[in-house]
Amino acid sequence: MAPTIIHLRAETKPLERRSPLSPASAKALLDAGYVLHVERSSDRIYKDSEYEAVGAEMVPAGTWVNAPTDHIILGLKEITDGDSPLPHTYIHFQHCFKKQDGWAAALSRFSRGNGLLYDLEFLTEPNGRRVAAFGYWAGYAGTAIAMLAWAHQILHPGTPQGSVPVFDSAPELAEHVKKAIAPAVAANNNQLPRAIVIGALGRCGNGARDFCLTIGLPKENILEWDLPETKKGGPFKEIATSDIFVNCVYLGAAKIPPFVTFDSLAEAGDERRLRVICDVSCDPNSENNPIPVYSTYSSFDSPTVPVKEKVENPELRVIAIDHLPTLVARESSDEFSSLLLPSLLTLNKRDTEGVWTRAQNTFNERVKELPASN
Ligand SMILES: NC(=O)c1ccc[n+]([C@@H]2O[C@H](COP(=O)([O-])OP(=O)(O)OC[C@H]3O[C@@H](n4cnc5c(N)ncnc54)[C@H](O)[C@@H]3O)[C@@H](O)[C@H]2O)c1
């Protein structure tokens, strides 16, 4: 049987440094008899030399477009350029299976080209749980930015925060945050911030809690809530009286009462300490958004957006960045890649029941939903 050939794309989205395939996972695939073509990339957190060292064949960026159609094209973020039909088998996050904006145009490229998209968000275990996700490091990175925003507000009230600095490792980021918050803690009567994490038992929630502990917050400064604590229904005063709120819940289809509202913030009066909300779940446009006090995304360049109603002193700002793990690109790629590897190792024997078959069924179902014009 001819070996399965995997072609790792160079990502093209600005500031994207993550990769779904680490050099360690590349080596495991090569050891298992796969052939691996890796596009060169100066943006990727892993150096080209790390892939070369394990024996991958390096190829120029963008060559996936003209690769033979039996090569499997692996990437992280969506393919956006152009409108041409896509004839290969692809593995990446395309963000079109939930009918997001532009879904039909994006999806029809695969069906028009007789291609197949295994969307990474829809690689699942038989029980529906995702095979690989980036949650832990999203919570970690989001909480880091929240701490920087808290310190910035105390030290430089009313001024823009500036872009989030880039680090090559999570310990470097944590060290930076520790140093950055020290003068703010001093200016805050030597009090460390108090944080509330909701969705604390999940992947993002664990990362949020661990970041707090890593920079030296005592456990009593971290309120960890999950379903039992929110069962009574929001809004919750405990949010307004914390300094930082990190939202990490995974919302199902059911609508829940909001965790915080303009009125609940106003009602807290002088007891309000809340200065920063980090919405890791980050669904500002969903009608289920449990934080209906903001409506736009923020970015690493401009990490916070203001809450404009009923909060003046202290000001309140929201972090809503939808690709947080990029900030800790190496650790998040290592984790994601090791979770994905067992599935990649079965690509050469896609059976009738496995993860790839389930993902192909999802693709086929979504294609059937395409409007006739596509
Ligand atoms: N911003 C980003 O870059 C980024 C990256 C990764 C994930 N996410 C998002 O973060 C969210 C969480 O992802 P995850 O992987 O941690 O999910 P998860 O399933 O591991 O954890 C979610 C947690 O939320 C809890 N929860 C659900 N509803 C709740 C409620 N009403 N009250 C209290 N707790 C509740 C669950 O019990 C669970 O513990 C998802 O929406 C995901 O899409 C964002």
Coordinates of C-alpha atoms and ligand atoms in Angstrom, one line a residue:
M1 CA 0.0 0.0 0.0
A2 CA 1.3 3.5 -0.9
P3 CA 2.2 5.6 2.2
T4 CA -0.2 8.3 3.2
I5 CA 1.2 11.7 2.5
I6 CA 0.4 14.6 4.8
H7 CA 1.2 18.2 3.7
L8 CA 1.4 20.7 6.5
R9 CA 0.4 24.2 5.3
A10 CA 2.1 27.4 6.4
E11 CA -0.6 29.5 8.1
T12 CA -1.4 32.8 6.5
K13 CA -3.6 34.5 9.1
P14 CA -1.7 37.5 10.6
L15 CA -0.2 36.8 14.0
E16 CA -1.0 33.1 13.9
R17 CA 2.0 31.2 15.3
R18 CA 0.3 28.0 16.3
S19 CA 0.6 24.7 14.4
P20 CA -1.6 21.5 14.6
L21 CA 1.5 19.4 14.2
S22 CA 4.5 19.7 16.5
P23 CA 7.9 18.4 15.5
A24 CA 7.4 15.6 18.1
S25 CA 4.2 14.5 16.5
A26 CA 5.8 14.9 13.0
K27 CA 8.4 12.3 14.2
A28 CA 5.7 10.0 15.4
L29 CA 4.0 10.1 12.0
L30 CA 7.3 9.5 10.2
D31 CA 8.2 6.6 12.5
A32 CA 4.7 5.1 11.7
G33 CA 5.5 5.2 7.9
Y34 CA 3.7 8.4 6.9
V35 CA 5.4 10.8 4.4
L36 CA 5.4 14.4 5.6
H37 CA 5.8 17.6 3.6
V38 CA 6.1 20.7 5.7
E39 CA 5.8 24.1 4.3
R40 CA 8.5 26.5 5.4
S41 CA 7.2 29.3 7.7
S42 CA 9.0 32.0 9.6
D43 CA 5.9 32.8 11.6
R44 CA 5.3 29.4 13.0
I45 CA 6.4 28.9 16.7
Y46 CA 8.3 25.8 15.7
K47 CA 11.4 26.5 13.6
D48 CA 11.7 24.9 10.2
S49 CA 14.9 23.3 11.5
E50 CA 12.9 21.4 14.2
Y51 CA 10.9 19.6 11.5
E52 CA 14.0 19.0 9.4
A53 CA 15.8 17.5 12.4
V54 CA 13.1 14.8 12.7
G55 CA 13.3 14.0 8.9
A56 CA 10.3 15.9 7.4
E57 CA 10.7 17.1 3.8
M58 CA 10.5 20.9 3.7
V59 CA 8.6 22.5 0.8
P60 CA 7.9 26.2 0.0
A61 CA 4.9 28.0 1.6
G62 CA 1.7 27.8 -0.4
T63 CA 2.6 24.7 -2.4
W64 CA -0.3 22.8 -1.0
V65 CA -2.5 24.4 -3.7
N66 CA -0.8 22.4 -6.5
A67 CA 0.0 19.2 -4.5
P68 CA -1.4 15.9 -6.0
T69 CA -5.0 15.5 -4.9
D70 CA -4.3 12.4 -2.9
H71 CA -2.1 14.4 -0.4
I72 CA -3.9 15.3 2.8
I73 CA -3.6 19.0 3.5
L74 CA -3.3 19.7 7.2
G75 CA -3.5 23.3 8.6
L76 CA -5.0 25.2 11.6
K77 CA -7.0 28.1 10.4
E78 CA -9.5 28.5 7.6
I79 CA -8.6 28.6 3.9
T80 CA -9.9 32.1 2.9
D81 CA -8.0 33.1 -0.3
G82 CA -10.0 33.0 -3.6
D83 CA -13.1 31.1 -4.6
S84 CA -11.6 28.2 -6.5
P85 CA -12.9 24.6 -6.0
L86 CA -10.8 22.7 -3.4
P87 CA -10.0 19.1 -4.5
H88 CA -8.0 17.6 -1.7
T89 CA -8.8 16.1 1.7
Y90 CA -8.3 18.9 4.2
I91 CA -8.0 18.9 8.0
H92 CA -8.3 22.4 9.7
F93 CA -10.8 24.7 11.4
Q94 CA -12.9 26.2 8.7
H95 CA -15.7 27.7 10.9
C96 CA -18.4 27.0 8.4
F97 CA -20.3 24.0 9.9
K98 CA -22.4 26.1 12.2
K99 CA -23.6 28.4 9.4
Q100 CA -21.3 31.2 10.5
D101 CA -21.2 34.3 8.2
G102 CA -20.1 33.2 4.7
W103 CA -20.5 29.5 5.5
A104 CA -22.1 28.5 2.2
A105 CA -19.5 30.2 0.0
A106 CA -16.7 28.6 2.1
L107 CA -18.2 25.1 2.2
S108 CA -19.2 25.0 -1.4
R109 CA -15.5 25.3 -2.4
F110 CA -14.9 21.8 -1.0
S111 CA -18.0 20.2 -2.6
R112 CA -17.5 21.9 -6.0
G113 CA -13.9 20.5 -6.0
N114 CA -14.9 17.0 -4.9
G115 CA -12.8 17.7 -1.9
L116 CA -13.4 16.6 1.7
L117 CA -13.1 18.8 4.8
Y118 CA -12.5 17.1 8.2
D119 CA -13.1 20.1 10.4
L120 CA -11.0 20.0 13.5
E121 CA -13.9 21.2 15.6
F122 CA -15.9 18.2 14.6
L123 CA -13.4 15.4 15.2
T124 CA -15.1 13.7 18.0
E125 CA -15.1 10.6 20.3
P126 CA -18.1 8.3 20.0
N127 CA -19.6 10.2 23.0
G128 CA -19.4 13.5 21.1
R129 CA -16.5 15.0 23.1
R130 CA -13.9 16.7 20.9
V131 CA -10.7 14.8 20.2
A132 CA -8.5 18.0 20.4
A133 CA -9.2 21.5 21.7
F134 CA -7.2 24.5 22.8
G135 CA -9.1 25.4 25.9
Y136 CA -6.5 25.2 28.7
W137 CA -4.1 27.7 27.2
A138 CA -7.0 30.0 26.2
G139 CA -7.9 30.4 29.8
Y140 CA -4.3 30.8 30.8
A141 CA -3.6 33.5 28.2
G142 CA -6.9 35.3 28.7
T143 CA -6.2 35.6 32.5
A144 CA -2.7 36.9 31.8
I145 CA -4.1 39.7 29.6
A146 CA -6.8 40.4 32.3
M147 CA -4.1 40.8 34.9
L148 CA -2.2 43.2 32.6
A149 CA -5.4 45.2 32.0
W150 CA -6.2 45.4 35.7
A151 CA -2.7 46.7 36.4
H152 CA -2.8 49.2 33.5
Q153 CA -6.1 50.6 34.7
I154 CA -4.7 51.2 38.2
L155 CA -1.5 52.7 37.0
H156 CA -2.6 54.6 33.9
P157 CA -6.4 55.2 34.2
G158 CA -8.2 56.2 31.1
T159 CA -5.3 55.6 28.7
P160 CA -5.1 52.9 26.0
Q161 CA -3.4 49.8 27.1
G162 CA -1.3 49.2 24.0
S163 CA -0.7 45.8 22.3
V164 CA -0.1 42.6 24.3
P165 CA 3.6 41.8 24.1
V166 CA 4.6 38.5 22.4
F167 CA 6.5 35.8 24.3
D168 CA 7.9 32.5 23.1
S169 CA 6.9 30.5 26.2
A170 CA 4.3 30.5 28.9
P171 CA 6.8 31.0 31.8
E172 CA 8.1 34.1 30.1
L173 CA 4.6 35.5 29.9
A174 CA 3.9 34.7 33.5
E175 CA 7.1 36.4 34.6
H176 CA 6.2 39.5 32.6
V177 CA 2.8 39.6 34.2
K178 CA 4.2 39.2 37.7
K179 CA 6.5 42.1 37.2
A180 CA 3.8 44.3 35.5
I181 CA 1.3 43.9 38.3
A182 CA 3.7 44.5 41.2
P183 CA 3.5 48.3 41.1
A184 CA -0.3 48.1 40.7
V185 CA -0.6 45.9 43.8
A186 CA 1.5 48.4 45.7
A187 CA -0.8 51.2 44.5
N188 CA -3.8 49.0 45.5
N189 CA -2.9 49.1 49.3
N190 CA -0.8 46.0 48.6
Q191 CA -3.8 44.0 47.7
L192 CA -3.6 41.4 45.0
P193 CA -6.6 41.3 42.7
R194 CA -9.5 38.9 43.5
A195 CA -10.7 36.9 40.5
I196 CA -13.9 35.0 39.8
V197 CA -13.7 32.2 37.2
I198 CA -17.0 30.8 36.0
G199 CA -16.8 27.5 34.1
A200 CA -13.9 26.7 36.4
L201 CA -14.1 22.9 36.0
G202 CA -13.6 23.0 32.2
R203 CA -10.4 23.2 30.1
C204 CA -10.3 27.0 29.9
G205 CA -11.3 27.3 33.6
N206 CA -8.4 25.2 34.6
G207 CA -6.0 27.3 32.6
A208 CA -7.4 30.5 34.2
R209 CA -7.1 29.1 37.7
D210 CA -3.6 27.8 37.0
F211 CA -2.4 31.2 35.7
C212 CA -3.7 32.9 38.8
L213 CA -1.8 30.4 41.0
T214 CA 1.3 30.7 38.8
I215 CA 1.7 34.4 39.4
G216 CA 1.1 34.0 43.1
L217 CA -2.5 34.7 43.8
P218 CA -3.5 32.9 47.0
K219 CA -6.3 30.3 46.6
E220 CA -8.7 32.5 48.7
N221 CA -8.4 35.2 46.0
I222 CA -9.8 32.9 43.3
L223 CA -13.5 32.2 43.3
E224 CA -14.1 29.0 41.3
W225 CA -17.6 28.6 40.1
D226 CA -19.2 26.0 37.8
L227 CA -22.8 24.7 37.3
P228 CA -23.7 24.2 40.9
E229 CA -22.9 27.9 41.8
T230 CA -24.8 29.4 38.9
K231 CA -27.8 27.1 39.2
K232 CA -29.7 29.8 41.1
G233 CA -29.5 32.1 38.1
G234 CA -27.8 35.4 37.6
P235 CA -26.9 38.2 37.6
F236 CA -24.4 37.7 40.4
K237 CA -23.2 40.3 42.9
E238 CA -20.0 38.2 43.4
I239 CA -18.9 39.2 39.9
A240 CA -19.3 43.0 40.6
T241 CA -17.4 42.7 43.9
S242 CA -14.4 40.8 42.3
D243 CA -11.6 42.7 40.5
I244 CA -11.5 40.4 37.5
F245 CA -14.1 38.1 36.0
V246 CA -13.0 35.3 33.7
N247 CA -15.9 33.7 31.8
C248 CA -15.0 30.2 30.7
V249 CA -18.4 28.5 30.3
Y250 CA -19.3 26.4 27.4
L251 CA -22.8 27.3 26.5
G252 CA -25.2 24.8 25.2
A253 CA -28.3 25.7 23.2
A254 CA -30.4 26.5 26.3
K255 CA -30.7 30.2 27.2
I256 CA -29.5 31.1 30.7
P257 CA -30.1 34.3 32.7
P258 CA -27.1 36.7 32.2
F259 CA -24.3 36.5 34.7
V260 CA -23.9 40.3 34.7
T261 CA -25.9 43.2 33.4
F262 CA -25.6 47.0 33.3
D263 CA -28.1 47.1 36.1
S264 CA -26.3 44.6 38.3
L265 CA -23.1 46.6 38.0
A266 CA -24.9 49.8 38.9
E267 CA -26.7 48.1 41.8
A268 CA -23.4 47.1 43.4
G269 CA -22.6 50.8 43.9
D270 CA -19.5 51.4 45.9
E271 CA -19.1 47.7 46.4
R272 CA -18.2 47.3 42.8
R273 CA -14.5 46.4 42.4
L274 CA -14.8 44.9 38.9
R275 CA -12.5 46.5 36.4
V276 CA -11.9 43.7 33.9
I277 CA -14.0 41.0 32.3
C278 CA -12.1 38.5 30.2
D279 CA -14.7 36.7 28.2
V280 CA -12.8 33.6 27.1
S281 CA -16.0 32.0 25.8
C282 CA -16.2 35.1 23.6
D283 CA -19.6 35.0 21.9
P284 CA -20.5 38.6 21.9
N285 CA -23.0 38.3 19.0
S286 CA -24.8 35.3 20.4
E287 CA -28.3 35.9 21.8
N288 CA -27.2 33.5 24.6
N289 CA -24.2 35.7 25.6
P290 CA -24.3 35.7 29.4
I291 CA -22.3 38.9 29.5
P292 CA -24.6 41.3 27.6
V293 CA -22.6 44.5 28.5
Y294 CA -20.5 44.6 25.4
S295 CA -20.9 43.6 21.7
T296 CA -17.5 43.8 19.9
Y297 CA -14.4 41.7 19.8
S298 CA -11.1 43.0 20.9
S299 CA -7.6 42.0 19.6
F300 CA -4.0 41.5 20.8
D301 CA -3.3 45.0 19.4
S302 CA -6.1 46.6 21.3
P303 CA -7.0 44.1 24.0
T304 CA -9.9 45.7 25.7
V305 CA -13.2 47.3 24.8
P306 CA -15.0 49.6 27.3
V307 CA -18.3 48.9 28.9
K308 CA -20.1 52.1 28.1
E309 CA -23.2 52.3 30.3
K310 CA -23.7 52.8 34.1
V311 CA -20.0 52.3 35.0
E312 CA -17.6 55.2 35.4
N313 CA -15.4 54.8 38.4
P314 CA -13.6 52.5 38.3
E315 CA -13.9 52.0 34.5
L316 CA -14.8 48.6 33.3
R317 CA -13.2 47.0 30.2
V318 CA -13.8 43.7 28.4
I319 CA -11.3 41.4 26.8
A320 CA -12.9 39.4 23.9
I321 CA -10.2 37.9 21.8
D322 CA -11.2 34.7 19.9
H323 CA -7.7 33.3 19.4
L324 CA -6.2 33.6 22.8
P325 CA -4.0 30.4 22.7
T326 CA -1.8 32.1 20.1
L327 CA -0.3 34.1 22.9
V328 CA 1.2 30.8 24.3
A329 CA 1.8 29.3 20.9
R330 CA 4.3 26.7 21.7
E331 CA 2.6 25.2 24.7
S332 CA -0.9 25.3 23.1
S333 CA 0.4 23.7 19.9
D334 CA 2.2 21.0 21.9
E335 CA -1.0 20.2 23.7
F336 CA -3.3 20.3 20.7
S337 CA -0.8 18.3 18.6
S338 CA -0.5 15.6 21.1
L339 CA -4.3 15.3 21.4
L340 CA -4.6 15.2 17.6
L341 CA -1.8 12.7 17.0
P342 CA -3.7 9.4 17.9
S343 CA -6.3 10.3 15.3
L344 CA -3.7 11.3 12.7
L345 CA -2.1 7.9 13.2
T346 CA -5.3 6.3 12.0
L347 CA -5.5 8.3 8.8
N348 CA -4.0 5.4 6.8
K349 CA -6.8 3.0 7.9
R350 CA -9.9 5.1 8.0
D351 CA -12.5 2.5 8.9
T352 CA -16.3 2.7 8.9
E353 CA -16.8 3.8 12.5
G354 CA -13.8 5.9 13.6
V355 CA -13.2 9.6 14.1
W356 CA -12.6 10.3 10.4
T357 CA -15.9 8.6 9.4
R358 CA -17.8 10.6 11.9
A359 CA -16.2 13.8 10.7
Q360 CA -16.9 12.8 7.0
N361 CA -20.5 12.2 7.9
T362 CA -20.7 15.7 9.4
F363 CA -19.2 17.2 6.3
N364 CA -21.7 15.3 4.1
E365 CA -24.6 16.5 6.2
R366 CA -23.5 20.1 6.0
V367 CA -23.0 19.9 2.3
K368 CA -26.6 18.7 1.9
E369 CA -27.7 21.9 3.6
L370 CA -26.0 24.1 1.0
P371 CA -28.5 26.4 -0.8
A372 CA -29.0 25.1 -4.4
S373 CA -27.2 28.2 -5.9
N374 CA -23.9 26.8 -4.4
Ligands
LIG1 N1 -11.3 32.8 23.2 C1 -10.6 31.8 22.7 O1 -9.5 31.9 22.1 C2 -11.1 30.4 23.0 C3 -10.2 29.3 22.8 C4 -10.7 28.0 23.2 C5 -12.0 27.9 23.7 N2 -12.8 29.0 23.8 C6 -14.2 28.8 24.2 O2 -14.2 28.7 25.6 C7 -15.4 28.0 26.1 C8 -15.1 26.9 27.1 O3 -14.3 25.9 26.4 P1 -13.8 24.7 27.2 O4 -12.9 23.8 26.3 O5 -13.1 25.1 28.5 O6 -15.1 23.9 27.6 P2 -15.3 22.8 28.6 O7 -16.5 22.0 28.2 O8 -14.1 22.0 28.9 O9 -15.7 23.6 30.0 C9 -16.9 24.4 30.1 C10 -17.3 24.5 31.5 O10 -18.4 25.4 31.6 C11 -19.3 24.9 32.6 N3 -20.6 25.5 32.4 C12 -21.4 25.4 31.3 N4 -22.5 26.1 31.6 C13 -22.3 26.7 32.7 C14 -23.1 27.6 33.5 N5 -24.3 28.1 33.1 N6 -22.6 28.0 34.7 C15 -21.4 27.6 35.1 N7 -20.6 26.8 34.5 C16 -21.1 26.3 33.3 C17 -19.2 23.4 32.3 O11 -19.8 22.7 33.5 C18 -17.8 23.1 32.1 O12 -17.1 22.9 33.3 C19 -16.0 27.5 24.8 O13 -17.1 28.4 24.4 C20 -14.9 27.6 23.7 O14 -15.4 27.8 22.4 C21 -12.4 30.2 23.5

